Tab-separated table of C-alpha atoms in Angstrom:
chain	number	residue	atom	x	y	z
A	104	MET	CA	-0.333	0.081	-0.093
A	105	HIS	CA	1.644	3.041	-0.985
A	106	TYR	CA	0.357	7.005	-0.182
A	107	GLN	CA	0.871	9.806	-2.186
A	108	TRP	CA	-0.547	12.950	-1.218
A	109	TYR	CA	0.991	16.386	-2.040
A	110	PRO	CA	-1.288	18.955	-3.717
A	111	GLY	CA	0.157	22.158	-5.121
A	112	HIS	CA	-1.885	24.069	-2.068
A	113	MET	CA	1.170	22.091	0.442
A	114	SER	CA	3.951	23.407	-1.558
A	115	LYS	CA	2.589	26.745	-1.607
A	116	ALA	CA	1.812	26.988	2.023
A	117	LYS	CA	5.400	25.502	2.825
A	118	ARG	CA	6.796	28.057	0.925
A	119	GLN	CA	4.858	30.994	3.001
A	120	MET	CA	5.834	29.149	5.585
A	121	GLN	CA	9.446	29.410	4.965
A	122	GLU	CA	8.931	33.496	4.124
A	123	ASP	CA	6.501	34.110	7.605
A	124	MET	CA	8.828	32.293	9.772
A	125	LYS	CA	11.325	35.785	10.146
A	126	LEU	CA	8.061	36.900	11.908
A	127	ILE	CA	7.911	34.268	14.157
A	128	ASP	CA	9.271	33.973	17.626
A	129	VAL	CA	8.085	30.117	18.567
A	130	VAL	CA	6.436	27.031	16.622
A	131	ILE	CA	4.132	25.225	18.033
A	132	GLU	CA	3.706	21.969	16.195
A	133	LEU	CA	0.432	19.636	16.966
A	134	VAL	CA	1.243	15.844	16.750
A	135	ASP	CA	-1.410	13.298	16.867
A	136	ALA	CA	-0.926	11.425	20.035
A	137	ARG	CA	-1.821	8.095	18.426
A	138	ILE	CA	1.050	8.406	15.855
A	139	PRO	CA	3.464	11.017	16.951
A	140	TYR	CA	6.470	10.209	15.305
A	141	SER	CA	4.369	9.764	11.637
A	142	SER	CA	2.434	12.799	12.384
A	143	LYS	CA	5.498	14.945	12.887
A	144	ASN	CA	6.278	16.787	9.376
A	145	PRO	CA	10.213	16.529	9.198
A	146	ASP	CA	10.636	19.756	7.153
A	147	ILE	CA	9.017	21.852	9.985
A	148	ASP	CA	12.366	21.067	11.976
A	149	TYR	CA	14.214	22.321	8.419
A	150	ILE	CA	11.737	25.411	7.929
A	151	ALA	CA	11.786	26.354	11.705
A	152	LYS	CA	15.705	25.682	12.163
A	153	GLY	CA	16.919	28.063	15.095
A	154	LYS	CA	13.582	28.775	16.709
A	155	ASP	CA	12.257	28.186	20.216
A	156	ARG	CA	9.494	24.949	19.385
A	157	VAL	CA	6.687	23.054	21.496
A	158	ILE	CA	5.359	20.264	20.481
A	159	LEU	CA	1.704	19.558	21.783
A	160	LEU	CA	0.358	16.035	21.578
A	161	ASN	CA	-3.036	16.194	20.878
A	162	LYS	CA	-6.004	13.976	21.223
A	163	SER	CA	-4.512	12.337	23.959
A	164	ASP	CA	-8.055	10.940	25.107
A	165	LEU	CA	-7.738	8.743	22.329
A	166	ALA	CA	-4.308	7.168	22.735
A	167	ASP	CA	-2.137	5.044	25.594
A	168	ASP	CA	-1.644	7.322	28.312
A	169	VAL	CA	2.227	5.188	28.555
A	170	ALA	CA	2.844	5.459	25.514
A	171	THR	CA	1.817	9.124	25.433
A	172	THR	CA	4.492	9.537	28.382
A	173	ALA	CA	6.954	7.866	26.927
A	174	PHE	CA	6.669	10.042	23.685
A	175	ARG	CA	6.764	12.994	25.774
A	176	ARG	CA	9.991	11.814	27.264
A	177	TYR	CA	11.390	11.552	23.911
A	178	TYR	CA	10.822	14.392	22.761
A	179	GLU	CA	11.886	16.717	25.789
A	180	GLU	CA	15.160	14.693	25.575
A	181	LYS	CA	15.625	16.177	21.923
A	182	GLY	CA	15.182	19.653	22.842
A	183	PHE	CA	11.118	20.565	22.553
A	184	HIS	CA	9.044	21.877	24.787
A	185	VAL	CA	6.105	19.289	25.132
A	186	CYS	CA	2.574	19.854	26.290
A	187	THR	CA	-0.172	16.882	26.290
A	188	VAL	CA	-3.828	18.395	25.120
A	189	ASN	CA	-6.834	17.166	24.339
A	190	SER	CA	-8.176	20.136	22.331
A	191	LYS	CA	-11.932	18.967	21.828
A	192	GLY	CA	-12.092	18.097	25.977
A	193	GLY	CA	-10.034	21.054	26.647
A	194	ASN	CA	-7.864	19.000	29.082
A	195	GLY	CA	-4.317	20.650	29.228
A	196	VAL	CA	-4.987	23.495	27.048
A	197	LYS	CA	-4.416	25.901	30.065
A	198	ASN	CA	-0.916	24.094	30.220
A	199	VAL	CA	0.156	25.447	27.136
A	200	MET	CA	0.269	28.814	27.682
A	201	ASN	CA	2.833	28.114	30.676
A	202	THR	CA	4.491	25.627	28.101
A	203	VAL	CA	5.239	28.514	25.221
A	204	ARG	CA	6.465	30.931	27.812
A	205	ALA	CA	9.147	28.220	28.870
A	206	ALA	CA	9.988	27.970	25.626
A	207	CYS	CA	10.453	31.242	25.174
A	208	LYS	CA	12.256	32.251	28.446
A	209	GLU	CA	14.983	33.613	26.658
A	210	LYS	CA	13.820	35.865	24.189
A	211	LEU	CA	11.492	37.247	27.116
A	212	GLU	CA	14.163	37.972	29.492
A	213	LYS	CA	16.055	39.573	26.566
A	214	ASP	CA	12.810	41.451	26.411
A	215	ARG	CA	12.742	42.744	29.653
A	216	ALA	CA	16.429	44.027	29.582
A	217	ARG	CA	15.835	46.252	26.657
A	218	GLY	CA	12.746	47.173	28.042
A	219	ILE	CA	10.844	45.734	26.101
A	220	ILE	CA	7.891	44.967	28.161
A	221	GLY	CA	4.520	43.692	27.075
A	222	ARG	CA	5.115	42.828	23.360
A	223	PRO	CA	3.208	39.491	22.729
A	224	ILE	CA	4.719	36.382	21.660
A	225	ARG	CA	4.638	35.645	18.243
A	226	ALA	CA	3.513	31.746	17.508
A	227	MET	CA	3.286	29.649	14.323
A	228	ILE	CA	0.857	26.912	14.781
A	229	VAL	CA	1.651	23.834	12.138
A	230	GLY	CA	1.059	20.813	11.908
A	231	ILE	CA	-0.332	17.939	9.375
A	232	PRO	CA	-3.874	17.816	7.870
A	233	ASN	CA	-6.479	16.555	10.564
A	234	VAL	CA	-4.342	16.738	13.505
A	235	GLY	CA	-6.874	19.276	14.886
A	236	LYS	CA	-4.849	22.078	15.145
A	237	SER	CA	-8.015	24.731	14.567
A	238	THR	CA	-10.241	22.924	17.227
A	239	PHE	CA	-7.000	23.500	19.499
A	240	ILE	CA	-7.042	27.449	18.463
A	241	ASN	CA	-10.775	27.454	19.258
A	242	SER	CA	-10.124	26.145	22.834
A	243	PHE	CA	-7.340	27.575	23.929
A	244	ALA	CA	-9.156	31.260	22.910
A	245	GLY	CA	-12.374	30.343	24.490
A	246	LYS	CA	-14.246	31.044	21.260
A	247	ALA	CA	-14.878	30.087	17.876
A	248	CYS	CA	-11.553	32.024	15.902
A	249	VAL	CA	-11.144	29.671	12.837
A	250	LYS	CA	-13.417	27.224	10.905
A	251	THR	CA	-12.942	23.512	11.922
A	252	GLY	CA	-13.950	20.042	10.078
A	253	ASN	CA	-13.020	16.126	10.194
A	254	LYS	CA	-11.550	16.534	6.631
A	255	PRO	CA	-8.116	17.231	6.007
A	256	GLY	CA	-7.646	20.690	3.909
A	257	VAL	CA	-10.186	22.865	6.193
A	258	THR	CA	-7.859	25.641	6.866
A	259	LYS	CA	-6.900	27.182	3.480
A	260	GLY	CA	-4.597	30.156	4.220
A	261	LYS	CA	-2.712	31.819	6.650
A	262	GLN	CA	-4.446	34.353	9.411
A	263	TRP	CA	-3.233	35.974	12.324
A	264	ILE	CA	-5.634	35.409	15.884
A	265	ARG	CA	-4.962	37.629	18.863
A	266	LEU	CA	-5.088	34.575	21.951
A	267	ASN	CA	-4.708	37.061	25.056
A	268	LYS	CA	-2.617	39.815	25.802
A	269	GLU	CA	0.432	37.571	25.499
A	270	LEU	CA	0.017	35.815	21.988
A	271	GLU	CA	-0.537	36.419	18.819
A	272	LEU	CA	-0.442	33.586	16.575
A	273	LEU	CA	-0.195	32.406	13.209
A	274	ASP	CA	-2.582	29.555	11.977
A	275	THR	CA	-1.305	27.700	8.649
A	276	PRO	CA	-2.425	25.170	6.035
A	277	GLY	CA	-1.775	21.396	7.289
A	278	ILE	CA	1.037	19.960	5.212
A	279	LEU	CA	2.580	17.254	4.702
A	280	TRP	CA	5.949	16.586	2.596
A	281	PRO	CA	5.996	14.852	-0.579
A	282	LYS	CA	7.549	11.718	-0.188
A	283	PHE	CA	7.173	8.966	2.925
A	284	GLU	CA	10.080	7.355	2.966
A	285	ASP	CA	9.195	4.657	5.670
A	286	GLN	CA	5.582	3.529	4.259
A	287	THR	CA	4.771	2.635	7.472
A	288	VAL	CA	4.669	6.781	8.213
A	289	GLY	CA	2.101	6.934	5.320
A	290	ILE	CA	0.132	3.683	6.575
A	291	HIS	CA	-0.062	5.521	10.066
A	292	ILE	CA	-1.213	8.793	8.765
A	293	ALA	CA	-3.775	6.961	6.478
A	294	MET	CA	-4.815	5.703	10.223
A	295	ILE	CA	-5.716	8.574	11.292
A	296	GLY	CA	-7.458	10.229	8.408
A	297	SER	CA	-5.313	12.873	7.361
A	298	ILE	CA	-4.929	11.290	3.585
A	299	ASN	CA	-8.106	12.261	1.096
A	300	GLU	CA	-10.619	8.944	1.692
A	301	ASP	CA	-10.771	8.845	-1.977
A	302	LEU	CA	-7.265	7.001	-2.148
A	303	LEU	CA	-6.914	4.430	0.709
A	304	ASP	CA	-8.067	0.955	0.547
A	305	GLN	CA	-9.958	0.261	3.604
A	306	VAL	CA	-9.660	-3.198	3.430
A	307	GLU	CA	-6.104	-3.230	3.484
A	308	MET	CA	-5.876	-0.633	6.289
A	309	SER	CA	-8.363	-2.479	8.461
A	310	ILE	CA	-6.311	-5.723	8.511
A	311	LYS	CA	-3.112	-4.020	8.871
A	312	LEU	CA	-4.773	-2.061	12.575
A	313	MET	CA	-6.496	-5.108	13.309
A	314	ASP	CA	-3.045	-7.072	13.154
A	315	TYR	CA	-1.339	-4.624	15.060
A	316	ILE	CA	-4.338	-4.702	17.715
A	317	MET	CA	-4.298	-7.928	18.159
A	318	GLN	CA	-0.497	-8.161	19.189
A	319	LYS	CA	-0.437	-4.884	21.139
A	320	TYR	CA	-3.566	-4.936	22.769
A	321	PRO	CA	-5.227	-7.650	22.840
A	322	GLY	CA	-8.922	-8.666	24.150
A	323	PHE	CA	-9.513	-4.768	22.453
A	324	LEU	CA	-11.400	-6.190	19.629
A	325	ALA	CA	-13.049	-9.332	21.407
A	326	GLY	CA	-14.097	-6.473	23.862
A	327	ARG	CA	-15.598	-4.178	21.153
A	328	TYR	CA	-16.925	-6.472	18.220
A	329	ASN	CA	-17.753	-9.658	20.615
A	330	VAL	CA	-16.297	-12.351	18.531
A	331	PRO	CA	-13.411	-14.862	19.452
A	332	GLU	CA	-9.801	-12.623	18.847
A	333	GLU	CA	-8.615	-15.634	17.012
A	334	GLY	CA	-6.592	-15.863	13.559
A	335	THR	CA	-4.826	-12.826	11.143
A	336	GLY	CA	-6.734	-9.678	10.946
A	337	GLU	CA	-7.842	-10.789	7.319
A	338	GLU	CA	-10.059	-13.518	9.224
A	339	MET	CA	-10.844	-11.063	11.900
A	340	LEU	CA	-12.815	-8.756	9.341
A	341	SER	CA	-14.409	-11.714	8.145
A	342	LYS	CA	-15.707	-12.869	11.563
A	343	ILE	CA	-16.295	-9.513	12.646
A	344	ALA	CA	-18.422	-8.391	9.250
A	345	GLU	CA	-20.307	-11.518	9.742
A	346	LYS	CA	-21.522	-10.984	13.390
A	347	ARG	CA	-22.661	-7.707	12.186
A	348	ALA	CA	-24.687	-9.000	9.420
A	349	CYS	CA	-22.762	-6.494	7.090
A	350	LYS	CA	-23.609	-8.345	4.019
A	351	LYS	CA	-24.334	-7.081	0.414
A	352	LYS	CA	-27.141	-7.448	-1.570
A	353	GLY	CA	-27.093	-11.626	-2.373
A	354	GLY	CA	-25.453	-12.477	1.201
A	355	GLU	CA	-22.117	-11.945	0.422
A	356	LEU	CA	-20.042	-10.243	3.575
A	357	ASP	CA	-19.686	-6.774	2.827
A	358	LEU	CA	-15.837	-6.569	3.739
A	359	GLU	CA	-15.070	-2.763	2.320
A	360	LYS	CA	-18.062	-1.224	4.492
A	361	MET	CA	-17.219	-3.586	7.468
A	362	ALA	CA	-13.666	-2.196	7.444
A	363	SER	CA	-14.858	1.847	7.439
A	364	PHE	CA	-16.536	0.883	10.185
A	365	ILE	CA	-13.366	-0.676	12.028
A	366	VAL	CA	-11.191	2.174	10.897
A	367	ASP	CA	-13.714	4.535	12.203
A	368	ASP	CA	-14.030	3.297	15.607
A	369	PHE	CA	-10.618	3.529	15.945
A	370	ARG	CA	-10.672	7.341	14.747
A	371	GLY	CA	-13.154	7.637	17.479
A	372	GLY	CA	-11.894	5.730	20.744
A	373	ARG	CA	-13.993	3.528	20.469
A	374	ILE	CA	-11.876	0.569	20.427
A	375	GLY	CA	-9.951	1.647	23.019
A	376	LYS	CA	-6.585	3.744	24.052
A	377	ILE	CA	-4.624	3.392	21.303
A	378	THR	CA	-0.742	4.510	19.984
A	379	LEU	CA	0.252	2.756	16.780
A	380	GLU	CA	3.984	3.413	17.535
A	381	CYS	CA	6.486	3.659	20.423
A	382	PRO	CA	9.682	5.330	20.910
A	383	GLU	CA	12.102	2.460	20.810
A	384	ASP	CA	10.344	2.256	17.083
A	385	PHE	CA	12.559	4.741	15.786
A	386	THR	CA	15.427	5.241	17.968
A	387	PRO	CA	18.897	3.987	16.819
């Protein structure tokens, strides 16, 4: 399964981001806590070189808490300031301002030494599509500042948002990078819905997902779908479709429809709190 999705607007957004970086004090990058490595755009490290950095592990309510703690340490050891948030529910959002202040401590001290008081921190918020940037901004501001949606590509252009007297935020469209060197990264990004649905093989994706869940989270599928957790992901897909009577006209199992339901259950956290990767996978 090979994923490639880099529309023209993403290339344009990347160039604009590079141009706007000179206006910025700190870069706030949202990643999905279920795939904290795969959802982190490697291009951002190059574009934001020399800037203070904050990583928000968003959608933490859907992720494995132990894995989230491990990834928090992983990124802190790499020099990032990290905050765990659930933008939709608001958990952890109040801690973000303190994290931004900590990241910009040196800059704020230099401003004070030069007699500059009260100038707001200027932050750029970045992340891949569908990682929850707009929901986070609205939750952080306590009001609907930007349009939100559950499909990639809702934010089309940049916009400055004054969140409070301390912080101005430059929102940017979600961007991927031109090529996934590791196809597992592409699969993980697809699983959280950051790639256009039309490009996906739902059956293959659901099989890979269930194989992983049975290995790392035994009992989760049995608990959700009330079927014996035996065999391969492919066999589980058929068993679940049979159990749910998910069939086409004529009685044939509708595996594609069932696969879509299973992927949607994962995205909504209905199978359980699942993280698809761990720091050890990416540590030499």
